[in-house]
């Protein structure tokens, strides 16, 4: 009800117009309304009924804003604010409250306030734009939305930090991941989640307003690192927190709203490699899968992660499988696509990035191998992808051996053929001495694989012996073409000792070759696995004993300190 509260002495003129605006009744003076509003003046002239509410059914306002305008018509002072200014302007335009109809009218008064008090302020502009969401089309038709957007963009072009500071992309190793994670949280958490950070106001806007503003910023060449920061502020407010409370808010509307937001943000994300941390891209992908977004959205995120996979961690790839019919704990198909995207987009001539990703895949396989539902074909396909990409490099095989050992331990039901298939991706020649020692007594490995590992060790020993024969006795340098003076400097006794040592080492290698050959023949004759296991174990110990007493060379010393190669 529109009444005077400022002074008890002031009285309203005779009220002869009855209006109902969204269920709220108003008793208004016919003459005062007609004096300020050209639309109401025309309606009142044509209709002599007290209630003309049915003629104002499309009025773009709410009861609070209409009461404010009615008070202005009756001569009372009104308080304009960023929260009501756009609604007042839209209603004043709809009612024809212009200077043509009446001087010092509401359109002019509200327009000056909007121009001078709202657009000059970052926070007030955003608040005004937020209030316009319920009458968005009317505000857009009057160019009020464009005016607010232009004000925001101009301020960001002058000071991009209004969108938030750029995010840090941190890569970690197993040894320092905890420390780096704390560093990451201390920076990104402050920038993305602290409520008093001034740029967070931009996250108040609906996606219908936010998306075109950000798109215009990109077009106007606002630095992309600041745009990315704002995008993840928006996701943090509207998607990341809410997806954790899915059971508390199961409404279809809420899920569709989040789906719309994440699809829009994916379209806005910059394509540049390394601009957005892989951990946040992974988090966004997991949310997209939960919300069942369009395939284009999920593919776009997988492509972005794939482009910078060498900066990711195992945790970034642990994407939980979704759906009632899920057969595996993690979405390994998504990881395959991410891996293929990395290889298809890898342009560097250096192979270091390929090795880093291959080791990442090894660690990922070791992590997921404990899943009893992980299929053999899935394990092999992932291992083969990374193995093929690093062919010709000196990549260590300890990582894939660890994954194989875990897989065989958790899948004891595998047939002999299937266990051999699992080990097919293992390059025995690239295993460390510690890994070889572990494998030699590993009962889960097929016997043929253990023999291959022993043969590989034998070849390495033989190669080391050959190299040692060609080395000098003191400084270890190769002396194929010694001049006559250097030759005289070597005493006859040293030469004799060297020859004797080399001859003894050669004999030991021959003995090892014979023993390995005998072991191979024993396997071919079909001896029991228990007997073979016992012999191969004793073989390994014997090899260690013999090599240990043969030489002090670093390459062949089996008594080095054992490293932890198979943590559980």
XYZ file of C-alpha atoms in Angstrom:
568
model
C 0.000 0.000 0.000
C 1.433 3.356 -1.022
C 1.163 5.703 2.037
C 3.092 8.728 3.352
C 5.442 7.934 6.250
C 7.558 11.064 6.123
C 5.012 13.522 7.592
C 1.702 12.974 9.301
C 0.567 16.411 8.117
C 0.772 15.502 4.443
C -2.335 13.877 3.014
C -2.874 11.856 -0.087
C -5.261 13.202 -2.633
C -8.495 11.322 -3.330
C -7.585 7.739 -4.383
C -9.803 6.591 -7.154
C -7.619 4.020 -8.988
C -7.319 0.444 -7.722
C -4.390 -1.651 -9.042
C -3.173 -5.139 -8.227
C 0.472 -5.755 -9.105
C 1.424 -9.423 -8.671
C -1.246 -9.850 -5.985
C -0.402 -6.675 -4.059
C -3.223 -4.044 -3.988
C -2.502 -0.339 -4.597
C -4.848 2.633 -4.161
C -3.492 5.489 -6.273
C -4.490 8.966 -7.297
C -5.723 9.120 -10.866
C -4.521 12.634 -11.563
C -1.014 12.221 -10.125
C -0.410 9.020 -12.080
C -1.581 10.610 -15.301
C 0.680 13.613 -14.704
C 3.857 11.495 -14.620
C 3.031 8.516 -16.857
C 1.910 8.887 -20.457
C 0.899 5.202 -20.599
C -1.279 5.363 -17.493
C -2.751 8.670 -18.640
C -3.889 7.052 -21.878
C -5.296 3.975 -20.088
C -7.178 6.056 -17.523
C -8.621 8.264 -20.228
C -9.975 5.271 -22.166
C -11.142 3.280 -19.137
C -13.316 4.698 -16.383
C -13.126 1.578 -14.191
C -11.285 1.852 -10.911
C -9.277 -1.391 -11.486
C -7.191 -1.370 -14.662
C -4.814 -4.103 -13.450
C -5.876 -6.401 -16.278
C -4.463 -3.861 -18.711
C -1.022 -3.983 -17.027
C -0.493 -7.747 -17.136
C 2.811 -7.481 -18.965
C 4.305 -4.836 -16.699
C 8.065 -5.583 -16.321
C 8.454 -5.187 -12.589
C 7.719 -6.472 -9.119
C 5.522 -4.993 -6.408
C 8.456 -3.339 -4.572
C 9.627 -1.469 -7.667
C 6.069 -0.417 -8.581
C 5.576 0.984 -5.083
C 8.785 2.998 -5.473
C 7.559 4.467 -8.783
C 4.105 5.163 -7.333
C 5.700 7.112 -4.481
C 7.580 9.224 -7.017
C 4.322 9.936 -8.808
C 2.777 11.135 -5.534
C 5.685 13.509 -4.873
C 7.588 11.581 -2.264
C 11.383 11.253 -2.230
C 12.645 7.838 -3.308
C 15.948 6.131 -2.640
C 17.688 4.721 -5.693
C 20.350 2.025 -5.323
C 22.388 -0.370 -7.508
C 19.920 -3.105 -6.553
C 16.855 -1.283 -7.919
C 18.121 1.173 -10.524
C 17.749 -1.020 -13.628
C 14.275 -2.194 -12.591
C 13.215 1.423 -11.980
C 14.565 2.500 -15.382
C 12.762 -0.344 -17.145
C 9.460 0.451 -15.414
C 9.819 4.195 -16.013
C 10.390 3.534 -19.709
C 7.412 1.155 -19.857
C 5.107 3.753 -18.226
C 6.378 6.554 -20.460
C 7.773 8.683 -17.643
C 9.920 10.826 -19.942
C 10.775 14.520 -20.142
C 8.446 14.847 -23.113
C 5.467 14.004 -20.930
C 6.623 15.773 -17.743
C 9.740 17.677 -16.720
C 12.047 16.311 -14.029
C 10.514 12.926 -14.598
C 11.713 9.586 -13.301
C 13.519 8.415 -16.447
C 15.870 11.403 -16.302
C 16.385 11.153 -12.541
C 17.140 7.410 -12.627
C 19.279 7.727 -15.775
C 21.571 10.307 -14.177
C 21.983 8.134 -11.103
C 22.793 5.111 -13.272
C 25.365 7.033 -15.296
C 27.072 8.922 -12.485
C 26.783 6.650 -9.458
C 26.594 3.105 -10.796
C 28.695 2.780 -13.958
C 31.626 4.515 -12.305
C 31.924 1.760 -9.689
C 33.000 -1.878 -10.287
C 30.947 -3.354 -7.454
C 27.854 -1.207 -8.052
C 27.824 -2.075 -11.740
C 27.907 -5.773 -10.984
C 25.155 -5.441 -8.371
C 22.987 -3.529 -10.812
C 23.545 -6.149 -13.493
C 22.715 -8.914 -11.042
C 19.391 -7.245 -10.191
C 18.457 -7.131 -13.892
C 18.282 -10.912 -14.294
C 14.523 -11.057 -13.653
C 13.884 -8.506 -16.424
C 16.849 -9.344 -18.597
C 15.154 -8.906 -21.960
C 13.747 -5.474 -21.122
C 17.116 -4.344 -19.736
C 18.872 -5.621 -22.845
C 16.407 -3.821 -25.134
C 17.208 -0.537 -23.373
C 20.983 -1.216 -23.731
C 21.364 -1.200 -19.962
C 23.033 -4.618 -20.000
C 25.479 -3.456 -22.672
C 26.286 -0.342 -20.666
C 27.098 -2.399 -17.581
C 29.132 -4.907 -19.578
C 31.128 -2.166 -21.288
C 31.863 -0.558 -17.927
C 33.130 -3.871 -16.524
C 35.260 -4.668 -19.592
C 36.801 -1.173 -19.666
C 37.840 -1.484 -16.038
C 39.354 -4.954 -16.653
C 41.314 -3.693 -19.663
C 42.777 -1.034 -17.407
C 43.364 -3.422 -14.494
C 43.146 -7.175 -15.381
C 43.777 -8.143 -11.754
C 40.115 -7.285 -11.078
C 39.457 -10.783 -12.452
C 41.838 -12.366 -9.941
C 45.533 -13.167 -10.041
C 46.722 -15.791 -12.551
C 46.784 -19.360 -11.299
C 50.029 -21.223 -10.708
C 50.544 -24.480 -12.572
C 52.554 -26.712 -10.241
C 53.907 -30.124 -11.180
C 55.102 -32.473 -8.449
C 57.020 -35.636 -7.850
C 56.334 -38.300 -5.267
C 59.053 -36.929 -3.028
C 57.921 -33.303 -2.859
C 54.221 -33.504 -3.672
C 53.105 -32.702 -0.143
C 55.158 -29.519 0.102
C 54.194 -28.311 -3.367
C 50.538 -29.071 -2.678
C 50.665 -26.772 0.329
C 52.253 -24.040 -1.774
C 49.543 -24.474 -4.381
C 46.749 -24.248 -1.804
C 48.180 -21.157 -0.179
C 47.989 -19.272 -3.470
C 45.049 -20.598 -5.460
C 42.773 -21.036 -2.460
C 43.251 -17.397 -1.546
C 42.515 -16.248 -5.077
C 39.610 -18.505 -5.848
C 37.714 -19.064 -2.630
C 38.199 -16.115 -0.253
C 34.900 -14.252 -0.058
C 36.242 -10.725 0.403
C 38.362 -10.842 -2.780
C 37.035 -7.933 -4.835
C 36.796 -9.756 -8.176
C 34.563 -12.467 -6.750
C 31.581 -10.154 -7.291
C 31.672 -11.134 -10.969
C 30.646 -14.640 -9.932
C 27.310 -13.248 -8.738
C 26.086 -13.053 -12.324
C 24.039 -15.752 -13.970
C 25.689 -17.680 -16.785
C 23.412 -15.869 -19.256
C 25.134 -12.597 -18.284
C 28.564 -13.919 -17.408
C 29.264 -15.801 -20.644
C 28.823 -12.900 -23.108
C 30.861 -10.580 -20.892
C 33.787 -13.001 -20.725
C 33.512 -13.691 -24.446
C 33.723 -9.942 -25.094
C 36.779 -9.718 -22.832
C 38.550 -12.396 -24.853
C 37.618 -10.574 -28.055
C 39.015 -7.352 -26.608
C 42.256 -9.217 -25.762
C 42.127 -9.199 -21.993
C 45.137 -11.363 -20.913
C 43.974 -14.984 -20.969
C 45.590 -15.922 -17.677
C 43.253 -13.482 -15.904
C 40.253 -14.749 -17.856
C 41.113 -18.307 -16.780
C 41.288 -17.191 -13.152
C 37.802 -15.684 -13.344
C 36.392 -18.805 -15.013
C 37.546 -21.026 -12.188
C 36.247 -18.604 -9.597
C 32.889 -19.020 -11.292
C 33.129 -22.812 -11.306
C 34.170 -22.830 -7.664
C 31.026 -20.931 -6.699
C 28.437 -22.663 -8.883
C 29.708 -26.160 -9.750
C 32.574 -27.564 -7.685
C 30.969 -27.043 -4.289
C 27.477 -28.059 -5.363
C 28.418 -31.342 -7.033
C 29.612 -32.596 -3.646
C 26.122 -32.003 -2.273
C 24.299 -33.760 -5.091
C 22.377 -36.025 -2.693
C 21.137 -32.995 -0.748
C 19.764 -31.302 -3.866
C 18.566 -33.952 -6.320
C 16.322 -31.651 -8.345
C 16.621 -31.917 -12.108
C 16.646 -28.116 -12.388
C 19.730 -27.792 -10.210
C 21.632 -30.432 -12.198
C 20.644 -28.871 -15.512
C 21.784 -25.461 -14.288
C 25.200 -26.802 -13.316
C 25.429 -28.673 -16.605
C 24.731 -25.451 -18.491
C 27.414 -23.629 -16.507
C 30.160 -26.190 -17.017
C 29.437 -26.460 -20.745
C 29.572 -22.674 -21.093
C 32.839 -22.407 -19.154
C 34.410 -25.156 -21.268
C 33.571 -23.152 -24.396
C 35.254 -20.112 -22.859
C 38.414 -21.862 -21.622
C 41.602 -20.778 -23.397
C 43.289 -23.455 -25.497
C 46.836 -22.474 -24.556
C 48.915 -25.259 -23.019
C 49.850 -24.863 -19.352
C 47.652 -21.835 -18.726
C 45.334 -23.774 -16.407
C 46.641 -26.298 -13.842
C 45.979 -29.911 -14.827
C 44.476 -30.551 -11.404
C 41.702 -28.018 -12.053
C 41.057 -29.339 -15.564
C 40.771 -32.825 -14.101
C 38.360 -31.595 -11.446
C 36.277 -29.932 -14.126
C 36.259 -33.117 -16.221
C 35.082 -35.181 -13.272
C 32.257 -32.710 -12.671
C 31.348 -32.816 -16.362
C 31.117 -36.611 -16.219
C 28.981 -36.540 -13.068
C 26.640 -33.956 -14.595
C 26.495 -35.877 -17.893
C 27.396 -32.890 -20.063
C 27.459 -33.029 -23.843
C 30.160 -35.138 -25.457
C 31.760 -32.021 -26.955
C 32.308 -30.620 -23.470
C 34.004 -33.759 -22.132
C 36.092 -34.161 -25.289
C 37.251 -30.555 -25.030
C 38.432 -31.057 -21.459
C 40.191 -34.329 -22.288
C 41.987 -32.590 -25.154
C 43.186 -29.784 -22.882
C 44.474 -32.238 -20.280
C 46.149 -34.277 -23.011
C 48.042 -31.267 -24.361
C 49.803 -30.808 -21.010
C 49.821 -34.369 -19.712
C 53.532 -34.100 -18.942
C 52.542 -31.554 -16.260
C 49.932 -33.805 -14.633
C 50.112 -36.143 -11.643
C 48.626 -39.587 -11.071
C 45.895 -38.017 -8.951
C 44.777 -35.971 -11.959
C 44.109 -39.206 -13.887
C 42.171 -40.997 -11.148
C 38.751 -40.225 -12.608
C 36.043 -42.315 -10.899
C 33.846 -44.359 -13.215
C 30.179 -43.364 -13.210
C 26.895 -45.218 -13.667
C 25.273 -48.296 -12.201
C 26.787 -50.549 -14.873
C 30.395 -49.483 -14.238
C 32.790 -52.411 -14.476
C 35.961 -50.702 -13.308
C 36.692 -48.357 -10.440
C 38.262 -45.679 -12.635
C 37.385 -44.293 -16.052
C 40.309 -45.817 -17.929
C 38.701 -45.114 -21.307
C 38.924 -41.398 -20.575
C 42.591 -41.822 -19.622
C 43.231 -43.604 -22.932
C 41.734 -40.706 -24.865
C 43.771 -38.214 -22.835
C 46.935 -40.200 -23.562
C 46.194 -40.327 -27.291
C 45.562 -36.574 -27.289
C 48.979 -36.017 -25.742
C 50.792 -38.099 -28.337
C 48.870 -36.582 -31.257
C 49.668 -33.032 -30.074
C 53.288 -33.633 -29.006
C 55.491 -31.501 -31.267
C 58.765 -31.247 -29.373
C 61.875 -32.883 -30.818
C 62.978 -33.756 -27.293
C 61.834 -37.136 -25.979
C 61.962 -36.086 -22.350
C 58.252 -35.258 -22.370
C 57.439 -38.706 -23.749
C 59.475 -40.359 -21.012
C 57.771 -38.273 -18.317
C 54.317 -39.314 -19.558
C 55.384 -42.952 -19.882
C 56.513 -42.932 -16.253
C 53.219 -41.241 -15.334
C 51.326 -44.077 -17.026
C 53.439 -46.627 -15.137
C 52.531 -44.956 -11.848
C 48.882 -44.755 -12.890
C 48.828 -48.464 -13.711
C 50.428 -49.271 -10.378
C 47.679 -47.245 -8.684
C 44.738 -48.820 -10.528
C 46.129 -52.373 -10.718
C 44.699 -53.127 -7.293
C 41.211 -52.809 -8.805
C 39.999 -56.403 -9.041
C 37.739 -55.421 -11.966
C 40.520 -53.922 -14.076
C 40.495 -55.845 -17.347
C 43.614 -57.412 -18.794
C 43.065 -55.687 -22.140
C 42.767 -52.321 -20.416
C 46.039 -52.828 -18.555
C 47.863 -53.925 -21.709
C 46.479 -51.191 -23.967
C 47.605 -48.422 -21.614
C 51.028 -49.993 -21.125
C 51.517 -50.509 -24.855
C 50.632 -46.890 -25.658
C 53.376 -45.513 -23.431
C 55.814 -48.263 -24.410
C 55.442 -47.558 -28.120
C 55.954 -43.826 -27.629
C 59.234 -44.280 -25.746
C 60.740 -46.930 -27.994
C 64.421 -46.232 -28.533
C 64.868 -44.357 -25.258
C 66.678 -45.503 -22.119
C 63.534 -45.416 -20.003
C 63.798 -47.587 -16.910
C 61.355 -50.537 -16.708
C 61.073 -50.620 -12.922
C 57.792 -48.672 -12.964
C 55.951 -51.059 -15.275
C 57.422 -54.030 -13.387
C 55.941 -52.669 -10.162
C 52.541 -52.282 -11.866
C 52.739 -55.825 -13.263
C 53.609 -57.250 -9.863
C 50.621 -55.518 -8.232
C 48.288 -56.618 -11.014
C 49.388 -60.258 -10.764
C 49.057 -60.132 -7.000
C 45.478 -58.810 -7.129
C 44.413 -61.059 -10.015
C 45.487 -64.505 -8.887
C 42.827 -66.162 -11.040
C 44.720 -65.413 -14.280
C 45.753 -68.353 -16.435
C 49.394 -68.984 -17.315
C 48.810 -67.542 -20.769
C 47.221 -64.405 -19.320
C 50.111 -63.900 -16.908
C 52.513 -64.168 -19.826
C 50.438 -61.573 -21.693
C 50.698 -59.171 -18.768
C 54.481 -59.545 -18.764
C 54.704 -59.004 -22.503
C 55.053 -55.245 -21.975
C 58.077 -55.672 -19.678
C 61.512 -54.940 -21.152
C 63.788 -57.089 -19.010
C 66.930 -55.450 -20.373
C 65.985 -52.094 -18.812
C 65.367 -53.278 -15.261
C 67.609 -52.095 -12.449
C 69.695 -54.619 -10.455
C 67.336 -54.166 -7.504
C 64.287 -54.911 -9.659
C 66.013 -57.940 -11.190
C 66.812 -59.263 -7.741
C 63.178 -58.902 -6.704
C 61.949 -60.523 -9.927
C 64.294 -63.504 -9.590
C 62.396 -64.693 -6.506
C 58.948 -63.467 -7.554
C 56.722 -66.543 -7.689
C 53.926 -64.607 -9.391
C 55.990 -64.204 -12.575
C 55.850 -66.902 -15.259
C 58.987 -69.028 -15.325
C 59.813 -67.969 -18.858
C 59.893 -64.328 -17.786
C 62.234 -65.079 -14.908
C 64.578 -66.896 -17.288
C 64.533 -63.920 -19.629
C 65.505 -61.664 -16.738
C 68.402 -63.992 -15.826
C 69.579 -64.081 -19.424
C 69.419 -60.294 -19.512
C 71.563 -60.096 -16.381
C 73.996 -62.577 -17.922
C 74.357 -60.476 -21.069
C 74.984 -57.361 -19.003
C 77.702 -59.158 -17.063
C 79.318 -60.408 -20.222
C 79.249 -56.927 -21.683
C 80.830 -55.517 -18.522
C 83.582 -58.111 -18.682
C 84.301 -57.208 -22.290
C 84.479 -53.537 -21.449
C 86.785 -54.193 -18.520
C 89.182 -56.153 -20.694
C 89.496 -53.105 -22.942
C 90.065 -50.703 -20.030
C 93.387 -49.660 -18.617
C 94.409 -51.011 -15.195
C 94.601 -47.646 -13.464
C 92.567 -44.823 -14.953
C 89.969 -46.942 -16.805
C 90.522 -45.244 -20.189
C 90.315 -47.292 -23.406
C 93.790 -47.921 -24.824
C 93.415 -49.374 -28.284
C 96.312 -47.403 -29.791
C 98.853 -46.815 -27.071
C 102.069 -45.305 -28.293
C 105.339 -46.973 -27.576
C 106.313 -44.735 -24.640
C 103.058 -45.408 -22.721
C 103.452 -49.117 -23.302
C 106.885 -49.061 -21.700
C 105.391 -47.407 -18.615
C 103.358 -50.501 -17.793
C 105.225 -53.100 -15.850
C 105.284 -56.737 -16.877
C 103.832 -57.758 -13.508
C 100.762 -55.523 -13.974
C 100.160 -56.939 -17.441
C 100.343 -60.469 -16.121
C 97.909 -59.688 -13.272
C 95.473 -58.078 -15.684
C 95.570 -61.004 -18.076
C 95.040 -63.441 -15.236
C 92.065 -61.502 -13.902
C 90.494 -61.182 -17.351
C 90.965 -64.862 -18.022
C 89.306 -65.748 -14.725
C 86.365 -63.437 -15.459
C 85.982 -64.942 -18.918
C 85.837 -68.428 -17.411
C 83.170 -67.324 -14.917
C 81.034 -65.914 -17.705
C 81.327 -69.182 -19.620
C 80.222 -71.065 -16.510
C 77.201 -68.816 -16.172
C 76.307 -69.363 -19.809
C 76.434 -73.109 -19.326
C 74.275 -72.955 -16.192
C 71.658 -70.767 -17.902
C 71.666 -73.119 -20.877
C 71.094 -76.078 -18.578
C 68.259 -74.248 -16.870
C 66.628 -73.532 -20.207
C 66.846 -77.177 -21.223
C 65.299 -78.148 -17.889
C 62.339 -75.868 -18.558
C 61.870 -77.284 -22.043
C 61.727 -80.806 -20.627
C 58.684 -79.728 -18.605
C 60.058 -80.003 -15.078
C 57.753 -79.017 -12.262
C 57.421 -75.332 -11.514
C 58.462 -75.843 -7.904
C 61.754 -77.372 -8.922
C 62.384 -74.673 -11.516
C 61.598 -71.941 -9.019
C 64.059 -73.442 -6.544
C 66.768 -73.718 -9.204
C 66.266 -70.219 -10.585
C 66.478 -68.799 -7.041
C 69.688 -70.626 -6.303
C 70.934 -69.603 -9.760
C 70.435 -65.935 -8.928
C 72.208 -66.275 -5.585
C 75.050 -68.121 -7.230
C 75.344 -65.451 -9.895
C 75.497 -62.760 -7.220
C 78.134 -64.675 -5.299
C 80.284 -65.280 -8.337
C 80.080 -61.792 -9.725
C 80.667 -60.285 -6.313
C 84.014 -62.047 -5.985
C 85.080 -61.484 -9.556
C 85.406 -57.762 -9.776
C 85.091 -54.515 -7.902
C 83.752 -52.707 -10.934
C 80.748 -50.506 -10.070
C 78.690 -51.830 -12.948
C 78.791 -55.435 -11.769
C 78.800 -55.029 -7.994
C 75.724 -56.849 -6.637
C 76.357 -55.790 -3.063
C 75.174 -52.199 -3.481
C 72.683 -50.862 -0.997
C 69.212 -52.121 -1.907
C 66.711 -49.485 -2.900
C 62.975 -49.643 -2.314
C 61.625 -50.625 -5.726
C 58.331 -52.206 -4.811
C 56.535 -50.231 -2.117
C 53.070 -51.356 -1.106
